[in-house]
PDB file of C-alpha atoms in Angstrom:
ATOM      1  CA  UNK W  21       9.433   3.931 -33.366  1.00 82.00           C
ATOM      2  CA  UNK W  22      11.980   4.611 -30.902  1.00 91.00           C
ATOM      3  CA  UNK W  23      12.019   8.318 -31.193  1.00 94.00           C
ATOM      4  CA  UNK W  24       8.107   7.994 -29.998  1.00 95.00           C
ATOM      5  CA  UNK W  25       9.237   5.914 -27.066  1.00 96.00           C
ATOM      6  CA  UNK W  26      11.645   8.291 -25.628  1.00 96.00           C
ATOM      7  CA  UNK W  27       8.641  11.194 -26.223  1.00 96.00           C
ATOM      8  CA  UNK W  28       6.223   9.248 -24.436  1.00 97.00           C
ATOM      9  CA  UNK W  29       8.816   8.194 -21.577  1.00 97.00           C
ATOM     10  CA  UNK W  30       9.373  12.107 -21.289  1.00 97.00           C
ATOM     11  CA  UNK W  31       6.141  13.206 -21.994  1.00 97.00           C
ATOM     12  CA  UNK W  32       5.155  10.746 -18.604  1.00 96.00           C
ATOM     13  CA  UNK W  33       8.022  12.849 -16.373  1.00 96.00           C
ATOM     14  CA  UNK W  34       6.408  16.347 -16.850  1.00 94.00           C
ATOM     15  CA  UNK W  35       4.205  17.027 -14.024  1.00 90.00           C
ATOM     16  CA  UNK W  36       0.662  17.185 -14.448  1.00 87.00           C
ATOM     17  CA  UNK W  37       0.857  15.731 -17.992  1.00 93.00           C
ATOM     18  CA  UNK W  38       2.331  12.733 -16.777  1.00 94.00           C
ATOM     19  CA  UNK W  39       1.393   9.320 -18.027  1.00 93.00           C
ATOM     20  CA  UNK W  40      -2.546  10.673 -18.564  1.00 93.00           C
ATOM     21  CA  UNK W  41      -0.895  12.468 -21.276  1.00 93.00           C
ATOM     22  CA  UNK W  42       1.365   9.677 -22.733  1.00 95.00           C
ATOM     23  CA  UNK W  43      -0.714   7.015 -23.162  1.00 94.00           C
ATOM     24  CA  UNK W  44      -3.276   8.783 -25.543  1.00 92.00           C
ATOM     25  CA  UNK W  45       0.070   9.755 -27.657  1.00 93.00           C
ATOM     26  CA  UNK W  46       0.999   6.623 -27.556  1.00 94.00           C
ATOM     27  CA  UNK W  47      -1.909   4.875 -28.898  1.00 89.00           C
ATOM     28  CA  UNK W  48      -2.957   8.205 -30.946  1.00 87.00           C
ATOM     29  CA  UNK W  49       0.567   7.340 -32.949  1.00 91.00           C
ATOM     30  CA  UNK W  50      -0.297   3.368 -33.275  1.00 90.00           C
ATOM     31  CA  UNK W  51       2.584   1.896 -30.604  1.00 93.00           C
ATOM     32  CA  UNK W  52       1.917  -1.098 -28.905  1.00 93.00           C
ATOM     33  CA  UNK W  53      -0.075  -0.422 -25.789  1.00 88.00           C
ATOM     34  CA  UNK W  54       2.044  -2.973 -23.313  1.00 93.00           C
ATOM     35  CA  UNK W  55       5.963  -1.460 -24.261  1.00 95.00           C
ATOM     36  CA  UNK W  56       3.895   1.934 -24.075  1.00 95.00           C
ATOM     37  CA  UNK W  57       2.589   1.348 -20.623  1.00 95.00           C
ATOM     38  CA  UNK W  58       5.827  -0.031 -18.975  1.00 96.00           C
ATOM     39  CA  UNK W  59       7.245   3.000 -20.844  1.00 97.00           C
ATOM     40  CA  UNK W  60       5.152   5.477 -19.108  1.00 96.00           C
ATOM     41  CA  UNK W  61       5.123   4.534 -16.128  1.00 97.00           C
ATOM     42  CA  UNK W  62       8.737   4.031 -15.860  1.00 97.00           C
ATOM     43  CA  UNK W  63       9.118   7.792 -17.247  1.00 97.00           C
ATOM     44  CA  UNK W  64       6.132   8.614 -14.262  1.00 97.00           C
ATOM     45  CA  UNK W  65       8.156   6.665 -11.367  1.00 97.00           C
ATOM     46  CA  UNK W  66      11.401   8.140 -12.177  1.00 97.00           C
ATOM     47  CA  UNK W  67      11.045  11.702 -10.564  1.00 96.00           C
ATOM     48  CA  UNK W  68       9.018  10.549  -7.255  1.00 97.00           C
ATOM     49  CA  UNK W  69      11.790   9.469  -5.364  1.00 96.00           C
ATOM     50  CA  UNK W  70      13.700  12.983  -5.744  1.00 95.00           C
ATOM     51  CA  UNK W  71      10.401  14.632  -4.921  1.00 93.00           C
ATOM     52  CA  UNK W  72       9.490  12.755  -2.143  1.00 95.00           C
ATOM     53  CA  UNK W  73      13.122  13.775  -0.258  1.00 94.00           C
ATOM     54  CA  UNK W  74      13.862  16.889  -1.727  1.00 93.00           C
ATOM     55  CA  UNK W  75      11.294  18.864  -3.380  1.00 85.00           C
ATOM     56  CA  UNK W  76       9.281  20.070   0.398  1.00 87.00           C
ATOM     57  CA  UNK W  77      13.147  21.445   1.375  1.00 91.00           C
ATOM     58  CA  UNK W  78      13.813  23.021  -2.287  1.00 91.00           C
ATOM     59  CA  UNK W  79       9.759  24.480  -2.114  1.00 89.00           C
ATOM     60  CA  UNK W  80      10.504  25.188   1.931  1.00 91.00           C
ATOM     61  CA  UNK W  81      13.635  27.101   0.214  1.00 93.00           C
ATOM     62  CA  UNK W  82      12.336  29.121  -2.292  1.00 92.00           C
ATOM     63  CA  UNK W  83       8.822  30.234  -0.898  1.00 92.00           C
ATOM     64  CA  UNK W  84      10.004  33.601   0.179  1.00 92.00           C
ATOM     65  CA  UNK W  85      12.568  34.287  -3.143  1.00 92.00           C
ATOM     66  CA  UNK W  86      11.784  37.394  -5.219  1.00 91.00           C
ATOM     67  CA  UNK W  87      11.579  35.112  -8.572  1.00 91.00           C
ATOM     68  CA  UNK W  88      10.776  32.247  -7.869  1.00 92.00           C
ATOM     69  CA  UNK W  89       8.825  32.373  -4.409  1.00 92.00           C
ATOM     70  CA  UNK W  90       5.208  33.067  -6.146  1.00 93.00           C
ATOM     71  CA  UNK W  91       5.765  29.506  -7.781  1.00 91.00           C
ATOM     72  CA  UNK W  92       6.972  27.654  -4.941  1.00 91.00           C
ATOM     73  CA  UNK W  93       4.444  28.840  -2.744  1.00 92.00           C
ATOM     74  CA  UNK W  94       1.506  27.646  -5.103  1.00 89.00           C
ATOM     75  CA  UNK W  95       3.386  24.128  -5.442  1.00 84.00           C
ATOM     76  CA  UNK W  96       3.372  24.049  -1.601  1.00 85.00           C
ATOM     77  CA  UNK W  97      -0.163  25.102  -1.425  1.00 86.00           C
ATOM     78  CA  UNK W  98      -1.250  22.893  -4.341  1.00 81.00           C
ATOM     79  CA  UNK W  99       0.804  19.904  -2.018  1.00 77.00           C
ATOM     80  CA  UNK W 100      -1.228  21.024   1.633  1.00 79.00           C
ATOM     81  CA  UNK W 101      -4.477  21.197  -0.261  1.00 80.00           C
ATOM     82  CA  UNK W 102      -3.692  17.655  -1.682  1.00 75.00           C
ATOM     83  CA  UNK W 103      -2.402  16.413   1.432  1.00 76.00           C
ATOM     84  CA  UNK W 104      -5.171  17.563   3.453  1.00 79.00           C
ATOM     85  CA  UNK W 105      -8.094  16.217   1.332  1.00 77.00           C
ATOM     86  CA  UNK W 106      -6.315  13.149   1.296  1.00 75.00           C
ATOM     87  CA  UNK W 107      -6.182  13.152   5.020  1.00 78.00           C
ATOM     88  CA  UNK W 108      -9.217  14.435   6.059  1.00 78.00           C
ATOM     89  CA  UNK W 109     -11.124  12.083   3.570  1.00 75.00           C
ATOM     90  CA  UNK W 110      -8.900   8.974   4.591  1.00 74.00           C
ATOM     91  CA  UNK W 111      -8.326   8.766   7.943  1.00 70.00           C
ATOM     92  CA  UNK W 112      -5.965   5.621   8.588  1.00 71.00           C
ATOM     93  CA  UNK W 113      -6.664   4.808   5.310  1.00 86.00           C
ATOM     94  CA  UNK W 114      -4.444   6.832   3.736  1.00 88.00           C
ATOM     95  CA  UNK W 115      -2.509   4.423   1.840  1.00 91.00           C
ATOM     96  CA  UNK W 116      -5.461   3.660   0.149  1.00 91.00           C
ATOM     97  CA  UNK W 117      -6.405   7.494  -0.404  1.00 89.00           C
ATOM     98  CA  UNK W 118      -3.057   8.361  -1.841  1.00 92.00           C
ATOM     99  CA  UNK W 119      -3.571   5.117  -4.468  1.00 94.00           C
ATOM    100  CA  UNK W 120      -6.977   6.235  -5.477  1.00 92.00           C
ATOM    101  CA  UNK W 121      -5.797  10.311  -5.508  1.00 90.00           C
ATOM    102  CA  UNK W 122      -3.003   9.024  -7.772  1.00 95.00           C
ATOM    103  CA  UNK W 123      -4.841   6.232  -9.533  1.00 95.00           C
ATOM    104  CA  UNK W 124      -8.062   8.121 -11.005  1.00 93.00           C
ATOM    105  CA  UNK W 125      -6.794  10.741 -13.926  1.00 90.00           C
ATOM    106  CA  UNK W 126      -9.002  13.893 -12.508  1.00 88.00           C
ATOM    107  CA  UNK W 127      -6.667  17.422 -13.556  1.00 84.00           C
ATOM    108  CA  UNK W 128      -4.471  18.309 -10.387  1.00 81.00           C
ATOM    109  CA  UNK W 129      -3.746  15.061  -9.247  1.00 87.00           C
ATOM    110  CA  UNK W 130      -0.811  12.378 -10.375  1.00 92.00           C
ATOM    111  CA  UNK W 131       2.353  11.453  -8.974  1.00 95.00           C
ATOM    112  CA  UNK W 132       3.888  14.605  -8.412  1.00 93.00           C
ATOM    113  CA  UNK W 133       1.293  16.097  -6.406  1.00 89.00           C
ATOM    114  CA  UNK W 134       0.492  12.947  -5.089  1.00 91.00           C
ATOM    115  CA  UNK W 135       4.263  12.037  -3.795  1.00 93.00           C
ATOM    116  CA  UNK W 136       4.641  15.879  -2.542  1.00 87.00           C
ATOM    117  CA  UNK W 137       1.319  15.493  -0.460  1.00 86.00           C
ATOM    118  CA  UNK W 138       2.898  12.723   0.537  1.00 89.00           C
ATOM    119  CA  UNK W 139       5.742  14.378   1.668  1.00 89.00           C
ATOM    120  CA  UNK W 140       4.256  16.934   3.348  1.00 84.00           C
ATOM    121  CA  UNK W 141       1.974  14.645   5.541  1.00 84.00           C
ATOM    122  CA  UNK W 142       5.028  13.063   6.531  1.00 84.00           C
ATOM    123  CA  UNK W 143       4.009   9.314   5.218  1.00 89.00           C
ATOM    124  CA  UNK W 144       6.823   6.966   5.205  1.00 91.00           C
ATOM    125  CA  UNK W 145       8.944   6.611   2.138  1.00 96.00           C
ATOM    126  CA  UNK W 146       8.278   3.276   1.370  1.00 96.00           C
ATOM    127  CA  UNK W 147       4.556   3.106   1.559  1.00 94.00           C
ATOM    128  CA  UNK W 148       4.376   6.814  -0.309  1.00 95.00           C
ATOM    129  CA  UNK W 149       6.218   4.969  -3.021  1.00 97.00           C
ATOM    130  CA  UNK W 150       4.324   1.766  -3.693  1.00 97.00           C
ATOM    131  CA  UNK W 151       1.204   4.097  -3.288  1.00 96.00           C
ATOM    132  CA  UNK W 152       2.087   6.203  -5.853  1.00 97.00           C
ATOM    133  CA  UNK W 153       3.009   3.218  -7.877  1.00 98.00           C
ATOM    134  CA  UNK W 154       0.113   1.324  -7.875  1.00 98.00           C
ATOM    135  CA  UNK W 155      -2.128   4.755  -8.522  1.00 97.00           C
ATOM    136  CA  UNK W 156       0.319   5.137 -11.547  1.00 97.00           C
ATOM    137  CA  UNK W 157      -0.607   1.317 -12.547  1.00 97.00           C
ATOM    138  CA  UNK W 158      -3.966   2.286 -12.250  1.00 97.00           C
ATOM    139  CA  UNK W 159      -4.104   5.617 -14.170  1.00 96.00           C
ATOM    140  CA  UNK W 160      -2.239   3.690 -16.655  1.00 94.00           C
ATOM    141  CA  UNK W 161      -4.714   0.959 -17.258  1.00 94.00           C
ATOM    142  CA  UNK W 162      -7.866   3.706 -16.938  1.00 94.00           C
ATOM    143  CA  UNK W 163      -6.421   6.005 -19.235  1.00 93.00           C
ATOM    144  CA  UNK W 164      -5.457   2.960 -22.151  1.00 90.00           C
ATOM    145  CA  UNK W 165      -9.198   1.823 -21.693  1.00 90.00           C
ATOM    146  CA  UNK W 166     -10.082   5.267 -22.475  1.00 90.00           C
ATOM    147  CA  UNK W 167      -7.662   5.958 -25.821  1.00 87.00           C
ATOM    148  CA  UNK W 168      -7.796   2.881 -27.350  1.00 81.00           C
ATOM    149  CA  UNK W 169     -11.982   3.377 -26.489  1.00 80.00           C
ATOM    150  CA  UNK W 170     -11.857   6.534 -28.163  1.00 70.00           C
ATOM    151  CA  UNK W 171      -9.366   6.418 -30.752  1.00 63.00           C
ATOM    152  CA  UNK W 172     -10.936   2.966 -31.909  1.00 64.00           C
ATOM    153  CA  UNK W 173     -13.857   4.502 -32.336  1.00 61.00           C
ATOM    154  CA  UNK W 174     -13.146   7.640 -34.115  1.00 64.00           C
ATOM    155  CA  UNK W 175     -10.769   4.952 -36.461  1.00 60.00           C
ATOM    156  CA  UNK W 176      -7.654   6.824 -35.647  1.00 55.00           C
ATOM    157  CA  UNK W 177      -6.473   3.406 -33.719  1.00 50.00           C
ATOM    158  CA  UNK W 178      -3.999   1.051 -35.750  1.00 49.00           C
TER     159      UNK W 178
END
């Protein structure tokens, strides 16, 4: 059981698999959905603080590189985009918008992109971090509703 803890605690640090993709391993492989959860979202907390202070000055960096500058480029694109539907959409609210861009498990958005946005709009560190938190919490608790929902009723569920 403890080899599938450290997979799913991994599985929730690769960007844009995240914890979306954990939890439905997790309960797809019968662990206990609570230990899974902290699990996950630990694993999907771990790399936002690196990528909210480094990862716009290692993107910045790289954008113009031979090998590596097609890459960076889309991740800094992919962060803009993100960070200016979340501010044109929220206004002062952004707090709020970041949460909800995090929180609800729609492909391209999630922690990473969420934090970078973040970053790139220049929120404060602290609020960009319990943001991102609580839209982790909430992907978390969305996506468990949905796997045990499913796998429950296709019987794959322990």
């Amino acid at each position: 059981m403890f080899i599938h803890y450290l997979i799913i605690f991994f599985i929730s640090m690769v960007p844009l698999i995240e914890l979306r993709g954990a939890i439905p391993y997790a309960v797809g492989f019968g662990l206990p959905l609570v230990p899974s959860y902290i699990i996950c979202i630990l694993g999907n907390m771990l790399p936002v603080p690196i990528i909210f202070l480094f990862a716009r000055k290692v993107l910045e960096w790289g954008a113009d590189k031979p090998v590596i500058g097609k890459f960076f480029t889309f991740c800094l694109e992919k962060g803009h985009k993100g960070g200016a539907k979340l501010q044109e959409k929220a206004g002062k609210g952004l707090f709020v918008a970041l949460l909800l861009f995090v929180g609800i498990p729609v492909p391209g958005t999630g922690a990473w992109t969420g934090t970078l946005a973040a970053s790139l709009l220049d929120m404060d560190f602290k609020s960009s971090v319990i943001a991102v938190l609580l839209g982790v919490v909430l992907a978390g608790v969305i996506m468990g509703l949905i796997s045990a929902g499913l796998f429950g009723a296709i019987g794959l569920a322990a």
